Coordinates of C-alpha atoms in Angstrom, one line a residue:
M1 CA 32.3 -86.6 73.2
S2 CA 31.3 -83.1 72.6
F3 CA 33.0 -80.9 69.9
K4 CA 32.9 -78.0 72.3
N5 CA 35.1 -79.6 74.7
R6 CA 37.9 -79.9 72.0
G7 CA 38.4 -76.1 71.7
E8 CA 36.9 -72.7 71.4
Y9 CA 36.2 -72.8 67.7
N10 CA 32.6 -72.9 66.4
F11 CA 32.4 -75.1 63.5
V12 CA 29.9 -74.3 60.7
P13 CA 28.8 -77.3 58.7
R14 CA 29.6 -77.3 54.9
N15 CA 26.0 -77.5 53.8
V16 CA 25.1 -74.4 55.8
A17 CA 27.9 -72.4 54.1
S18 CA 26.7 -73.5 50.7
R19 CA 23.1 -72.4 51.3
N20 CA 24.4 -68.9 52.4
S21 CA 26.4 -68.5 49.3
V22 CA 23.5 -69.4 47.1
F23 CA 21.3 -66.9 48.9
F24 CA 23.8 -64.1 48.5
M25 CA 24.2 -64.9 44.8
C26 CA 20.5 -64.9 44.3
L27 CA 20.2 -61.5 46.0
A28 CA 23.0 -60.1 43.9
S29 CA 21.4 -61.4 40.7
F30 CA 18.0 -59.9 41.7
C31 CA 19.7 -56.5 42.4
L32 CA 21.5 -56.6 39.0
G33 CA 18.2 -57.5 37.3
M34 CA 16.4 -54.6 39.0
F35 CA 19.2 -52.2 38.0
F36 CA 19.2 -53.4 34.4
T37 CA 15.4 -53.2 34.2
N38 CA 15.3 -49.6 35.6
R39 CA 17.9 -48.6 33.0
M40 CA 15.8 -50.0 30.2
W41 CA 12.7 -48.3 31.4
N42 CA 14.6 -45.0 31.6
V43 CA 15.8 -45.4 28.0
V44 CA 12.5 -46.5 26.5
P45 CA 10.5 -43.4 27.4
E46 CA 13.2 -41.2 26.0
A47 CA 13.0 -43.1 22.7
R48 CA 9.2 -42.8 22.9
G49 CA 9.5 -39.1 23.6
I50 CA 11.8 -38.7 20.5
S51 CA 9.3 -40.5 18.4
R52 CA 6.5 -38.3 19.6
L53 CA 8.6 -35.1 19.0
S54 CA 9.4 -36.3 15.5
K55 CA 5.8 -36.8 14.8
L56 CA 4.9 -33.4 16.2
S57 CA 7.7 -31.9 14.2
L58 CA 6.5 -33.5 11.0
S59 CA 3.0 -32.4 11.8
S60 CA 4.2 -28.9 12.4
N61 CA 6.0 -28.8 9.1
D62 CA 3.0 -30.1 7.3
C63 CA 0.9 -27.3 8.9
H64 CA 3.5 -24.7 7.9
K65 CA 3.6 -26.0 4.3
K66 CA -0.2 -25.9 4.2
N67 CA -0.3 -22.3 5.6
V68 CA 2.3 -21.2 3.0
L69 CA 0.3 -22.8 0.2
E70 CA -3.0 -21.2 1.4
Y71 CA -1.2 -17.8 1.8
G72 CA 0.2 -18.1 -1.7
N73 CA -3.2 -19.0 -3.2
N74 CA -4.8 -16.0 -1.4
T75 CA -2.0 -13.7 -2.7
I76 CA -2.6 -15.0 -6.3
R77 CA -6.3 -14.5 -6.0
I78 CA -5.8 -10.9 -4.7
L79 CA -3.3 -10.2 -7.6
D80 CA -5.7 -11.7 -10.1
K81 CA -8.5 -9.5 -8.8
S82 CA -6.2 -6.4 -8.9
I83 CA -5.1 -7.1 -12.4
S84 CA -8.7 -7.7 -13.6
S85 CA -9.7 -4.4 -12.0
L86 CA -6.9 -2.6 -13.7
E87 CA -7.7 -4.2 -17.0
M88 CA -11.3 -3.1 -16.7
K89 CA -10.2 0.5 -15.9
L90 CA -7.9 0.5 -18.9
V91 CA -10.7 -0.7 -21.1
A92 CA -12.9 2.0 -19.8
A93 CA -10.1 4.6 -20.3
R94 CA -9.7 3.4 -23.9
A95 CA -13.4 3.6 -24.5
E96 CA -13.5 7.1 -23.0
R97 CA -10.6 8.0 -25.3
E98 CA -12.4 6.8 -28.4
S99 CA -15.5 8.6 -27.4
L100 CA -13.7 11.9 -26.7
A101 CA -11.7 11.5 -30.0
G102 CA -15.0 11.3 -31.9
K103 CA -16.5 14.2 -30.0
F104 CA -13.6 16.5 -30.7
N105 CA -13.1 15.3 -34.3
I106 CA -9.6 14.0 -33.6
S107 CA -8.4 12.1 -36.8
K108 CA -7.0 8.6 -36.7
E109 CA -3.6 10.0 -37.8
A110 CA -3.6 12.4 -34.8
K111 CA -4.6 9.6 -32.4
K112 CA -1.8 7.4 -33.7
R113 CA 0.8 10.1 -33.6
K114 CA 3.2 10.7 -30.7
Y115 CA 3.3 14.3 -29.6
F116 CA 5.9 16.0 -27.4
M117 CA 3.6 18.1 -25.2
V118 CA 0.1 19.2 -24.8
I119 CA -0.3 22.6 -23.2
G120 CA -3.6 23.5 -21.6
I121 CA -4.0 27.2 -20.9
N122 CA -6.5 27.6 -18.0
T123 CA -8.9 30.4 -18.8
A124 CA -12.3 31.7 -17.7
F125 CA -15.4 33.2 -19.5
S126 CA -14.3 36.7 -18.4
S127 CA -10.8 36.5 -19.7
R128 CA -11.2 37.3 -23.4
K129 CA -8.6 40.1 -23.2
R130 CA -6.1 37.8 -21.5
R131 CA -6.6 35.2 -24.2
D132 CA -6.1 37.9 -26.9
S133 CA -2.9 39.0 -25.3
V134 CA -1.5 35.4 -25.3
R135 CA -2.6 35.0 -29.0
S136 CA -0.7 38.1 -30.0
T137 CA 2.5 37.1 -28.2
W138 CA 3.7 33.6 -27.5
M139 CA 0.9 31.4 -28.9
P140 CA 1.0 30.8 -32.7
Q141 CA -2.2 31.4 -34.6
G142 CA -3.9 30.0 -37.7
E143 CA -1.7 27.9 -39.9
K144 CA 1.3 28.4 -37.6
L145 CA -0.7 26.6 -34.8
K146 CA -1.3 23.6 -37.1
K147 CA 2.4 23.7 -38.2
L148 CA 3.3 23.7 -34.5
E149 CA 1.4 20.5 -34.0
E150 CA 2.6 18.8 -37.2
E151 CA 6.3 19.8 -37.2
K152 CA 7.1 20.2 -33.5
G153 CA 4.5 17.9 -31.8
I154 CA 3.3 20.7 -29.6
I155 CA -0.5 21.2 -29.0
V156 CA -1.7 24.4 -27.4
R157 CA -5.3 25.0 -26.3
F158 CA -7.3 27.3 -24.1
V159 CA -9.1 25.1 -21.6
I160 CA -12.6 25.9 -20.4
G161 CA -15.7 24.1 -19.3
H162 CA -19.3 25.2 -19.5
S163 CA -21.4 27.7 -17.6
V164 CA -24.0 26.9 -15.0
L165 CA -26.7 27.8 -17.5
S166 CA -26.3 25.3 -20.3
R167 CA -26.1 27.0 -23.7
G168 CA -26.3 30.4 -22.0
I169 CA -24.8 33.6 -23.3
L170 CA -21.3 32.8 -21.9
D171 CA -21.1 29.5 -23.7
K172 CA -22.3 31.1 -27.0
A173 CA -19.5 33.7 -26.7
I174 CA -16.9 31.0 -26.3
E175 CA -18.4 29.1 -29.3
A176 CA -18.1 32.2 -31.4
E177 CA -14.5 32.7 -30.3
E178 CA -13.7 29.1 -31.1
K179 CA -15.0 29.5 -34.7
T180 CA -12.7 32.5 -35.1
H181 CA -9.5 31.0 -33.6
G182 CA -10.0 27.2 -33.3
D183 CA -7.9 27.0 -30.2
F184 CA -10.2 25.8 -27.4
L185 CA -10.5 22.5 -25.6
R186 CA -14.0 22.4 -24.0
L187 CA -14.3 20.2 -21.0
E188 CA -17.2 18.4 -19.4
H189 CA -16.9 20.6 -16.4
T190 CA -19.0 23.4 -14.8
E191 CA -16.8 26.5 -14.4
G192 CA -16.4 28.1 -10.9
Y193 CA -13.5 29.4 -8.8
M194 CA -14.0 26.6 -6.2
E195 CA -14.0 24.0 -8.9
L196 CA -10.4 24.5 -10.1
S197 CA -9.2 21.2 -8.7
A198 CA -12.0 19.3 -10.6
K199 CA -11.1 21.3 -13.7
T200 CA -7.5 20.4 -13.5
K201 CA -8.3 16.7 -13.0
T202 CA -10.7 16.8 -16.0
F203 CA -8.2 18.5 -18.2
F204 CA -5.5 15.9 -17.7
A205 CA -7.9 13.0 -18.1
T206 CA -9.3 14.5 -21.3
A207 CA -5.9 15.5 -22.8
V208 CA -4.3 12.1 -22.3
S209 CA -7.4 10.5 -23.8
L210 CA -7.2 12.7 -26.9
W211 CA -3.4 13.0 -27.6
D212 CA -0.5 10.6 -26.9
A213 CA 2.2 12.9 -25.7
E214 CA 5.3 12.8 -23.6
F215 CA 4.2 15.7 -21.3
Y216 CA 1.0 17.4 -20.3
I217 CA 1.2 20.9 -19.1
K218 CA -1.2 23.3 -17.2
V219 CA -0.5 27.0 -17.4
D220 CA -2.6 30.0 -16.4
D221 CA -3.6 32.6 -19.1
D222 CA -1.7 35.4 -17.4
V223 CA 1.7 33.6 -17.7
H224 CA 4.3 34.2 -20.4
V225 CA 5.8 31.1 -22.0
N226 CA 8.7 30.5 -24.3
L227 CA 7.8 27.4 -26.3
A228 CA 11.2 26.5 -27.7
T229 CA 12.9 26.9 -24.2
L230 CA 10.1 24.9 -22.6
K231 CA 10.6 22.0 -25.0
K232 CA 14.3 22.1 -24.4
T233 CA 13.8 22.1 -20.7
L234 CA 11.4 19.2 -20.6
S235 CA 13.6 17.2 -23.1
A236 CA 16.0 16.6 -20.2
H237 CA 13.3 14.4 -18.5
L238 CA 12.2 12.3 -21.5
N239 CA 13.6 9.0 -20.0
K240 CA 11.8 9.5 -16.7
P241 CA 8.4 7.6 -16.7
R242 CA 6.8 9.4 -13.7
V243 CA 8.1 13.0 -13.5
Y244 CA 6.4 16.1 -12.0
V245 CA 8.1 19.4 -13.1
G246 CA 7.5 22.8 -11.7
C247 CA 8.6 25.4 -9.1
M248 CA 8.1 23.4 -5.9
K249 CA 6.9 25.1 -2.7
S250 CA 5.5 24.3 0.7
G251 CA 3.2 27.0 1.9
P252 CA 1.3 27.2 5.2
V253 CA -2.1 25.5 5.6
L254 CA -4.5 28.4 6.2
A255 CA -7.2 27.5 8.7
R256 CA -8.8 30.9 9.0
K257 CA -12.0 31.2 6.9
S258 CA -11.5 34.9 6.3
V259 CA -8.2 34.6 4.4
K260 CA -7.5 33.9 0.7
Y261 CA -6.6 30.2 -0.1
H262 CA -8.4 29.0 3.1
E263 CA -8.2 25.3 3.4
P264 CA -11.4 23.8 4.9
E265 CA -9.7 20.5 5.5
Y266 CA -6.7 22.0 7.3
W267 CA -7.1 19.5 10.1
K268 CA -5.9 16.7 7.8
F269 CA -2.4 18.3 7.7
G270 CA -1.7 18.0 11.4
E271 CA -1.6 20.8 14.0
V272 CA -2.6 24.4 13.1
G273 CA 0.3 26.2 11.6
N274 CA 1.7 23.2 9.7
K275 CA 2.8 23.4 6.1
Y276 CA 1.7 21.6 3.0
F277 CA 3.8 18.8 1.5
R278 CA 6.0 19.8 -1.5
H279 CA 4.0 20.6 -4.6
A280 CA 4.4 22.7 -7.8
T281 CA 3.0 26.2 -7.8
G282 CA -0.2 26.5 -9.7
Q283 CA 0.8 29.0 -12.4
F284 CA 2.7 26.4 -14.3
Y285 CA 3.5 22.6 -14.0
A286 CA 4.1 19.7 -16.3
I287 CA 3.6 15.9 -15.7
S288 CA 4.6 12.9 -17.8
K289 CA 2.2 10.6 -19.6
D290 CA 2.2 7.9 -16.9
L291 CA 0.9 10.4 -14.3
A292 CA -1.7 11.8 -16.7
T293 CA -2.9 8.3 -17.3
Y294 CA -3.0 7.6 -13.6
I295 CA -5.3 10.6 -13.2
L296 CA -7.5 9.4 -16.0
I297 CA -7.9 5.9 -14.6
N298 CA -8.4 7.0 -10.9
Q299 CA -10.2 10.3 -11.4
D300 CA -13.3 9.1 -9.5
L301 CA -11.1 8.3 -6.4
L302 CA -8.8 11.4 -6.4
H303 CA -9.6 13.8 -3.6
K304 CA -10.0 17.5 -4.3
Y305 CA -8.7 20.1 -1.9
A306 CA -9.6 23.8 -2.0
N307 CA -6.4 24.7 -3.9
E308 CA -5.8 23.0 -7.2
D309 CA -2.0 22.9 -7.0
V310 CA -2.3 21.2 -3.5
S311 CA -4.8 18.7 -5.0
L312 CA -2.4 17.8 -7.8
G313 CA 0.5 17.4 -5.4
S314 CA -1.6 15.2 -3.1
W315 CA -2.4 12.8 -6.0
F316 CA 1.3 12.1 -6.4
I317 CA 2.7 12.3 -2.9
G318 CA 2.2 8.6 -2.2
L319 CA 3.5 7.4 -5.6
N320 CA 7.0 6.8 -6.9
V321 CA 7.2 10.1 -8.6
E322 CA 10.3 12.3 -9.2
H323 CA 9.6 15.9 -8.2
V324 CA 11.7 18.3 -10.3
D325 CA 12.1 21.9 -8.9
D326 CA 13.1 24.1 -11.9
K327 CA 13.2 27.8 -11.4
R328 CA 13.2 28.5 -15.1
L329 CA 9.5 27.8 -14.9
C330 CA 8.7 30.7 -12.5
C331 CA 11.0 33.7 -13.5
S332 CA 10.0 37.1 -12.3
T333 CA 8.9 39.6 -15.0
S334 CA 10.5 42.6 -13.3
Q335 CA 14.2 41.9 -13.9
D336 CA 14.9 38.1 -13.7
C337 CA 13.5 37.0 -17.1
E338 CA 14.9 40.0 -18.9
L339 CA 18.4 39.6 -17.5
K340 CA 18.4 35.9 -18.4
A341 CA 17.2 36.7 -21.9
V342 CA 20.1 39.2 -22.4
M343 CA 22.5 36.4 -21.3
G344 CA 21.0 34.0 -23.8
H345 CA 19.4 31.8 -21.1
N346 CA 15.7 32.4 -21.6
C347 CA 13.2 31.5 -19.0
A348 CA 10.5 28.9 -20.0
A349 CA 7.7 30.6 -18.0
S350 CA 7.5 34.1 -16.4
F351 CA 5.0 35.8 -14.1
D352 CA 4.8 38.0 -11.0
W353 CA 4.5 36.2 -7.6
K354 CA 2.7 39.1 -6.0
C355 CA -0.2 38.8 -8.5
S356 CA 0.0 35.0 -8.9
G357 CA 0.5 35.8 -12.6
I358 CA 1.6 38.8 -14.7
C359 CA 0.1 41.8 -13.1
R360 CA -2.4 43.4 -15.5
S361 CA -1.4 40.7 -18.0
A362 CA -3.9 41.9 -20.7
E363 CA -2.0 45.2 -20.9
R364 CA 1.5 44.0 -20.0
M365 CA 1.9 40.7 -21.8
A366 CA 3.2 42.4 -25.0
D367 CA 5.9 44.2 -23.0
V368 CA 7.0 41.1 -21.2
H369 CA 7.1 39.2 -24.5
E370 CA 9.4 41.9 -26.0
R371 CA 11.8 42.0 -23.0
C372 CA 11.8 38.3 -22.0
G373 CA 10.7 36.4 -25.1
E374 CA 13.1 34.1 -27.0
P375 CA 14.1 35.0 -30.6
E376 CA 11.2 34.9 -33.0
N377 CA 12.5 32.0 -35.1
E378 CA 13.9 30.0 -32.1
L379 CA 10.9 27.7 -32.1
W380 CA 11.1 26.9 -35.8
T381 CA 14.8 26.6 -36.2
S382 CA 15.4 24.6 -33.0
N383 CA 16.2 20.9 -33.6
S384 CA 14.8 19.8 -30.2

């Protein structure tokens, strides 16, 4: 009898159903295994990537540390070299100072002493009458000049170099004048109008080598000076290590060759018509010891422009220097200095702008001194 004849149902044997269940279970297990395996493979590379990044990071840090160490070592070597160079320059400066001290017969006591200021009066071979007018007015003579150095710490000298013809008639005339007055500082310098920048540099280098002072001053021989007032004026700047005092200006850079004060290197200052940087007018200026020492050490490197006041200003323009603009150092002799003298506020230095000094100073210095000079005993009674 057939099963089909008993109804419409299809009967599936039990062993067949069991085989199907096993098949589906195996398939599900296989899929789960594949899913789990894929997840693991996705995780592992990430971990490997992190490991690689860590190694790269450590390697990068090591390189950075190595670069920093190498930079530090190079910096130290550069600093050592700079310090050694400065030490050599200082040794050379000291040797030059000793040599100059012997040449100028500067005593050991004078070398050890601290002075307040050294005043260098710029003069020329042809300026004998100007020098005599200064000697007869504001510059002490003979024993008073020595007393000025010993009691007030002020050294005053006429500053001049040598003529083109060595030991010529001009040099002999200065030597004879020196024997009479003993108030010259002879420089290793050949005189000439176009050599004023070199002369200024040589003066400061020589002065700071010979005398240890707070201030070093350059003044022209046609300018009137009140020494007590000048000392009082500069005393206000004693605690400033790098100070540059004068009447500051900024004139035009003159490119035309036919004019006075022509600047051959005008192109260095920009376009035609530009002005110079701020600098003290050349008739009178003062600098502190550190700046004079800077000139001494670097004198072979300092550039000289046509005008000496511009040259001096250029040597300081890139340094940490305080520029002091003090109009008491450039009073007019017409009315300004006389009016201030009457009011009891004397000028430290006086001259005429139109003449770049006192006009006809050899004839007029005595008159200016009478009208604008400080009281006769002011210098000796002052406590400053």
